[in-house]
């Protein structure tokens, strides 16, 4: 039954897997972003919603239930610590001899790019491209051991906080909906069937509202 259902909808992606090609970019003095630099090879990217619930009571019953989403938290598990990224984050410094871990005096918001894979019922694999906005991170932990007669490789968990960035209107100003609310964007995912896929990831593209003609019909 499962195989028949998959065969009936071959164009629909059924699963997501893998994490690859993680890169980072920092803001520059002219208000733009630097070119993307490799973060190294990755083993895992875990993203969690940072949210809290608020219930307000009146006359003995709940009159307002509010779910306040504040952003995302996450962990990027890397095969190796990226020294260039740690330097850009202000956590490492090149010395006359060696590379030093230092006490950070800054924590700059930046953008992280990543790719995941999707597969449909015909086992066709496509690559989806993503960007995380308003990212801040803390120093990855280190642990080394050798307990077998083979290599015991280490991996390094990079803690992430994703606060997002304002959605821009078609003219480049901050977008507001019909009720005056600003929209915060944390993550953008682009698949091969979407406009702009080929060049997405070549540079930082801040999220921008499309015109009615640019928004696909549901």
GROMACS .gro file of C-alpha atoms in nm:
model
  218
    1UNK     CA    1   0.000   0.000   0.000
    2UNK     CA    2   0.281   0.240   0.086
    3UNK     CA    3   0.461   0.172  -0.243
    4UNK     CA    4   0.143   0.229  -0.443
    5UNK     CA    5   0.085   0.562  -0.274
    6UNK     CA    6   0.443   0.673  -0.341
    7UNK     CA    7   0.415   0.571  -0.708
    8UNK     CA    8   0.093   0.771  -0.746
    9UNK     CA    9   0.264   1.095  -0.641
   10UNK     CA   10   0.619   1.070  -0.780
   11UNK     CA   11   0.678   1.447  -0.791
   12UNK     CA   12   0.611   1.501  -0.422
   13UNK     CA   13   0.915   1.491  -0.196
   14UNK     CA   14   0.856   1.244   0.085
   15UNK     CA   15   1.170   1.265   0.299
   16UNK     CA   16   1.452   1.502   0.390
   17UNK     CA   17   1.804   1.397   0.485
   18UNK     CA   18   2.171   1.493   0.487
   19UNK     CA   19   2.340   1.824   0.572
   20UNK     CA   20   2.610   1.970   0.352
   21UNK     CA   21   2.793   2.278   0.224
   22UNK     CA   22   2.754   2.495   0.534
   23UNK     CA   23   2.889   2.847   0.488
   24UNK     CA   24   2.887   3.175   0.679
   25UNK     CA   25   2.891   3.547   0.597
   26UNK     CA   26   2.937   3.848   0.825
   27UNK     CA   27   2.817   4.207   0.777
   28UNK     CA   28   3.071   4.453   0.638
   29UNK     CA   29   3.137   4.817   0.723
   30UNK     CA   30   2.941   4.936   0.417
   31UNK     CA   31   2.622   4.767   0.531
   32UNK     CA   32   2.653   4.470   0.297
   33UNK     CA   33   2.770   4.115   0.370
   34UNK     CA   34   3.101   3.946   0.302
   35UNK     CA   35   3.125   3.660   0.054
   36UNK     CA   36   3.028   3.323   0.195
   37UNK     CA   37   3.312   3.120   0.348
   38UNK     CA   38   3.304   2.747   0.418
   39UNK     CA   39   3.223   2.641   0.773
   40UNK     CA   40   3.374   2.298   0.704
   41UNK     CA   41   3.207   1.961   0.666
   42UNK     CA   42   2.905   1.895   0.885
   43UNK     CA   43   2.744   1.587   1.040
   44UNK     CA   44   2.422   1.738   1.173
   45UNK     CA   45   2.217   2.056   1.196
   46UNK     CA   46   1.950   2.060   1.466
   47UNK     CA   47   1.704   2.351   1.488
   48UNK     CA   48   1.455   2.403   1.770
   49UNK     CA   49   1.183   2.665   1.815
   50UNK     CA   50   1.250   2.913   2.096
   51UNK     CA   51   0.899   2.985   2.223
   52UNK     CA   52   0.698   3.039   2.539
   53UNK     CA   53   0.326   3.014   2.613
   54UNK     CA   54   0.125   3.276   2.801
   55UNK     CA   55  -0.227   3.222   2.933
   56UNK     CA   56  -0.424   3.519   3.064
   57UNK     CA   57  -0.731   3.454   3.277
   58UNK     CA   58  -1.043   3.659   3.341
   59UNK     CA   59  -1.368   3.559   3.513
   60UNK     CA   60  -1.211   3.226   3.600
   61UNK     CA   61  -1.132   3.121   3.245
   62UNK     CA   62  -0.856   3.163   2.987
   63UNK     CA   63  -0.938   3.467   2.773
   64UNK     CA   64  -0.607   3.486   2.585
   65UNK     CA   65  -0.366   3.210   2.495
   66UNK     CA   66  -0.051   3.345   2.333
   67UNK     CA   67   0.237   3.144   2.188
   68UNK     CA   68   0.536   3.377   2.167
   69UNK     CA   69   0.791   3.252   1.915
   70UNK     CA   70   1.119   3.435   1.977
   71UNK     CA   71   1.334   3.266   1.715
   72UNK     CA   72   1.523   2.940   1.696
   73UNK     CA   73   1.806   2.774   1.879
   74UNK     CA   74   2.025   2.517   1.716
   75UNK     CA   75   2.341   2.310   1.706
   76UNK     CA   76   2.568   2.254   1.409
   77UNK     CA   77   2.777   1.941   1.455
   78UNK     CA   78   3.100   1.979   1.258
   79UNK     CA   79   3.385   1.741   1.180
   80UNK     CA   80   3.639   2.012   1.262
   81UNK     CA   81   3.646   2.349   1.433
   82UNK     CA   82   3.660   2.624   1.170
   83UNK     CA   83   3.938   2.855   1.291
   84UNK     CA   84   3.852   3.130   1.040
   85UNK     CA   85   3.492   3.135   1.168
   86UNK     CA   86   3.608   3.145   1.530
   87UNK     CA   87   3.838   3.438   1.447
   88UNK     CA   88   3.550   3.620   1.274
   89UNK     CA   89   3.337   3.560   1.585
   90UNK     CA   90   3.612   3.709   1.805
   91UNK     CA   91   3.681   3.386   1.995
   92UNK     CA   92   4.026   3.314   1.851
   93UNK     CA   93   4.324   3.532   1.761
   94UNK     CA   94   4.637   3.470   1.560
   95UNK     CA   95   4.951   3.537   1.765
   96UNK     CA   96   5.315   3.573   1.665
   97UNK     CA   97   5.335   3.203   1.743
   98UNK     CA   98   5.017   2.998   1.742
   99UNK     CA   99   4.643   3.053   1.758
  100UNK     CA  100   4.489   3.161   2.089
  101UNK     CA  101   4.144   3.112   2.240
  102UNK     CA  102   4.049   3.452   2.379
  103UNK     CA  103   3.768   3.607   2.580
  104UNK     CA  104   3.519   3.744   2.325
  105UNK     CA  105   3.449   4.117   2.324
  106UNK     CA  106   3.184   4.096   2.050
  107UNK     CA  107   2.912   3.866   1.921
  108UNK     CA  108   2.817   3.977   1.571
  109UNK     CA  109   2.493   3.868   1.408
  110UNK     CA  110   2.559   3.687   1.078
  111UNK     CA  111   2.410   3.452   0.818
  112UNK     CA  112   2.461   3.077   0.779
  113UNK     CA  113   2.393   2.894   0.452
  114UNK     CA  114   2.329   2.520   0.432
  115UNK     CA  115   2.194   2.250   0.203
  116UNK     CA  116   1.979   1.944   0.266
  117UNK     CA  117   1.852   1.671   0.034
  118UNK     CA  118   1.495   1.569  -0.046
  119UNK     CA  119   1.368   1.249  -0.213
  120UNK     CA  120   1.040   1.170  -0.386
  121UNK     CA  121   0.859   0.841  -0.443
  122UNK     CA  122   1.072   0.764  -0.748
  123UNK     CA  123   1.393   0.797  -0.543
  124UNK     CA  124   1.482   1.119  -0.725
  125UNK     CA  125   1.704   1.338  -0.508
  126UNK     CA  126   1.700   1.716  -0.515
  127UNK     CA  127   1.902   1.965  -0.311
  128UNK     CA  128   1.724   2.232  -0.108
  129UNK     CA  129   1.919   2.545  -0.012
  130UNK     CA  130   1.866   2.730   0.313
  131UNK     CA  131   1.979   3.046   0.493
  132UNK     CA  132   1.956   3.121   0.863
  133UNK     CA  133   1.937   3.492   0.947
  134UNK     CA  134   2.035   3.684   1.260
  135UNK     CA  135   2.264   3.406   1.380
  136UNK     CA  136   2.484   3.431   1.686
  137UNK     CA  137   2.695   3.146   1.819
  138UNK     CA  138   2.907   3.046   2.115
  139UNK     CA  139   3.232   2.857   2.132
  140UNK     CA  140   3.212   2.485   2.047
  141UNK     CA  141   3.317   2.236   2.314
  142UNK     CA  142   3.618   2.013   2.253
  143UNK     CA  143   3.669   1.650   2.353
  144UNK     CA  144   3.941   1.411   2.237
  145UNK     CA  145   3.987   1.043   2.317
  146UNK     CA  146   4.150   0.727   2.185
  147UNK     CA  147   3.990   0.408   2.318
  148UNK     CA  148   4.026   0.164   2.028
  149UNK     CA  149   4.297   0.053   1.787
  150UNK     CA  150   4.130   0.261   1.514
  151UNK     CA  151   4.095   0.638   1.481
  152UNK     CA  152   3.838   0.780   1.726
  153UNK     CA  153   3.748   1.097   1.542
  154UNK     CA  154   3.598   1.388   1.730
  155UNK     CA  155   3.305   1.606   1.632
  156UNK     CA  156   3.232   1.955   1.755
  157UNK     CA  157   2.893   2.101   1.851
  158UNK     CA  158   2.853   2.468   1.761
  159UNK     CA  159   2.563   2.624   1.960
  160UNK     CA  160   2.349   2.865   1.756
  161UNK     CA  161   2.089   3.130   1.839
  162UNK     CA  162   1.881   3.247   1.541
  163UNK     CA  163   1.701   3.577   1.604
  164UNK     CA  164   1.609   3.647   1.242
  165UNK     CA  165   1.593   3.961   1.028
  166UNK     CA  166   1.305   4.189   0.921
  167UNK     CA  167   1.123   4.098   0.601
  168UNK     CA  168   1.179   4.368   0.337
  169UNK     CA  169   0.908   4.512   0.116
  170UNK     CA  170   0.943   4.525  -0.263
  171UNK     CA  171   1.101   4.874  -0.235
  172UNK     CA  172   1.362   4.761   0.019
  173UNK     CA  173   1.194   4.913   0.325
  174UNK     CA  174   1.083   4.702   0.622
  175UNK     CA  175   0.756   4.528   0.538
  176UNK     CA  176   0.449   4.570   0.757
  177UNK     CA  177   0.128   4.373   0.718
  178UNK     CA  178  -0.220   4.525   0.695
  179UNK     CA  179  -0.233   4.560   1.075
  180UNK     CA  180   0.106   4.728   1.107
  181UNK     CA  181   0.303   4.425   1.221
  182UNK     CA  182   0.663   4.375   1.117
  183UNK     CA  183   0.753   4.025   0.997
  184UNK     CA  184   1.068   3.854   1.125
  185UNK     CA  185   1.228   3.587   0.906
  186UNK     CA  186   1.448   3.323   1.066
  187UNK     CA  187   1.502   3.072   0.791
  188UNK     CA  188   1.449   3.065   0.413
  189UNK     CA  189   1.448   2.736   0.219
  190UNK     CA  190   1.458   2.732  -0.161
  191UNK     CA  191   1.391   2.423  -0.373
  192UNK     CA  192   1.467   2.367  -0.744
  193UNK     CA  193   1.107   2.444  -0.849
  194UNK     CA  194   1.128   2.798  -0.705
  195UNK     CA  195   1.244   3.116  -0.876
  196UNK     CA  196   1.599   3.221  -0.790
  197UNK     CA  197   1.715   2.871  -0.700
  198UNK     CA  198   2.020   2.868  -0.928
  199UNK     CA  199   2.182   3.174  -0.771
  200UNK     CA  200   2.054   3.135  -0.414
  201UNK     CA  201   2.359   3.095  -0.193
  202UNK     CA  202   2.600   3.279  -0.421
  203UNK     CA  203   2.571   3.574  -0.182
  204UNK     CA  204   2.357   3.682   0.112
  205UNK     CA  205   2.005   3.769  -0.002
  206UNK     CA  206   1.799   3.936   0.269
  207UNK     CA  207   1.439   3.807   0.259
  208UNK     CA  208   1.214   4.027   0.048
  209UNK     CA  209   0.840   4.010  -0.010
  210UNK     CA  210   0.752   3.921  -0.368
  211UNK     CA  211   0.493   4.089  -0.581
  212UNK     CA  212   0.170   3.903  -0.642
  213UNK     CA  213   0.315   3.789  -0.975
  214UNK     CA  214   0.625   3.648  -0.803
  215UNK     CA  215   0.434   3.453  -0.536
  216UNK     CA  216   0.339   3.104  -0.662
  217UNK     CA  217  -0.032   3.025  -0.663
  218UNK     CA  218  -0.130   2.765  -0.402
   0.00000   0.00000   0.00000
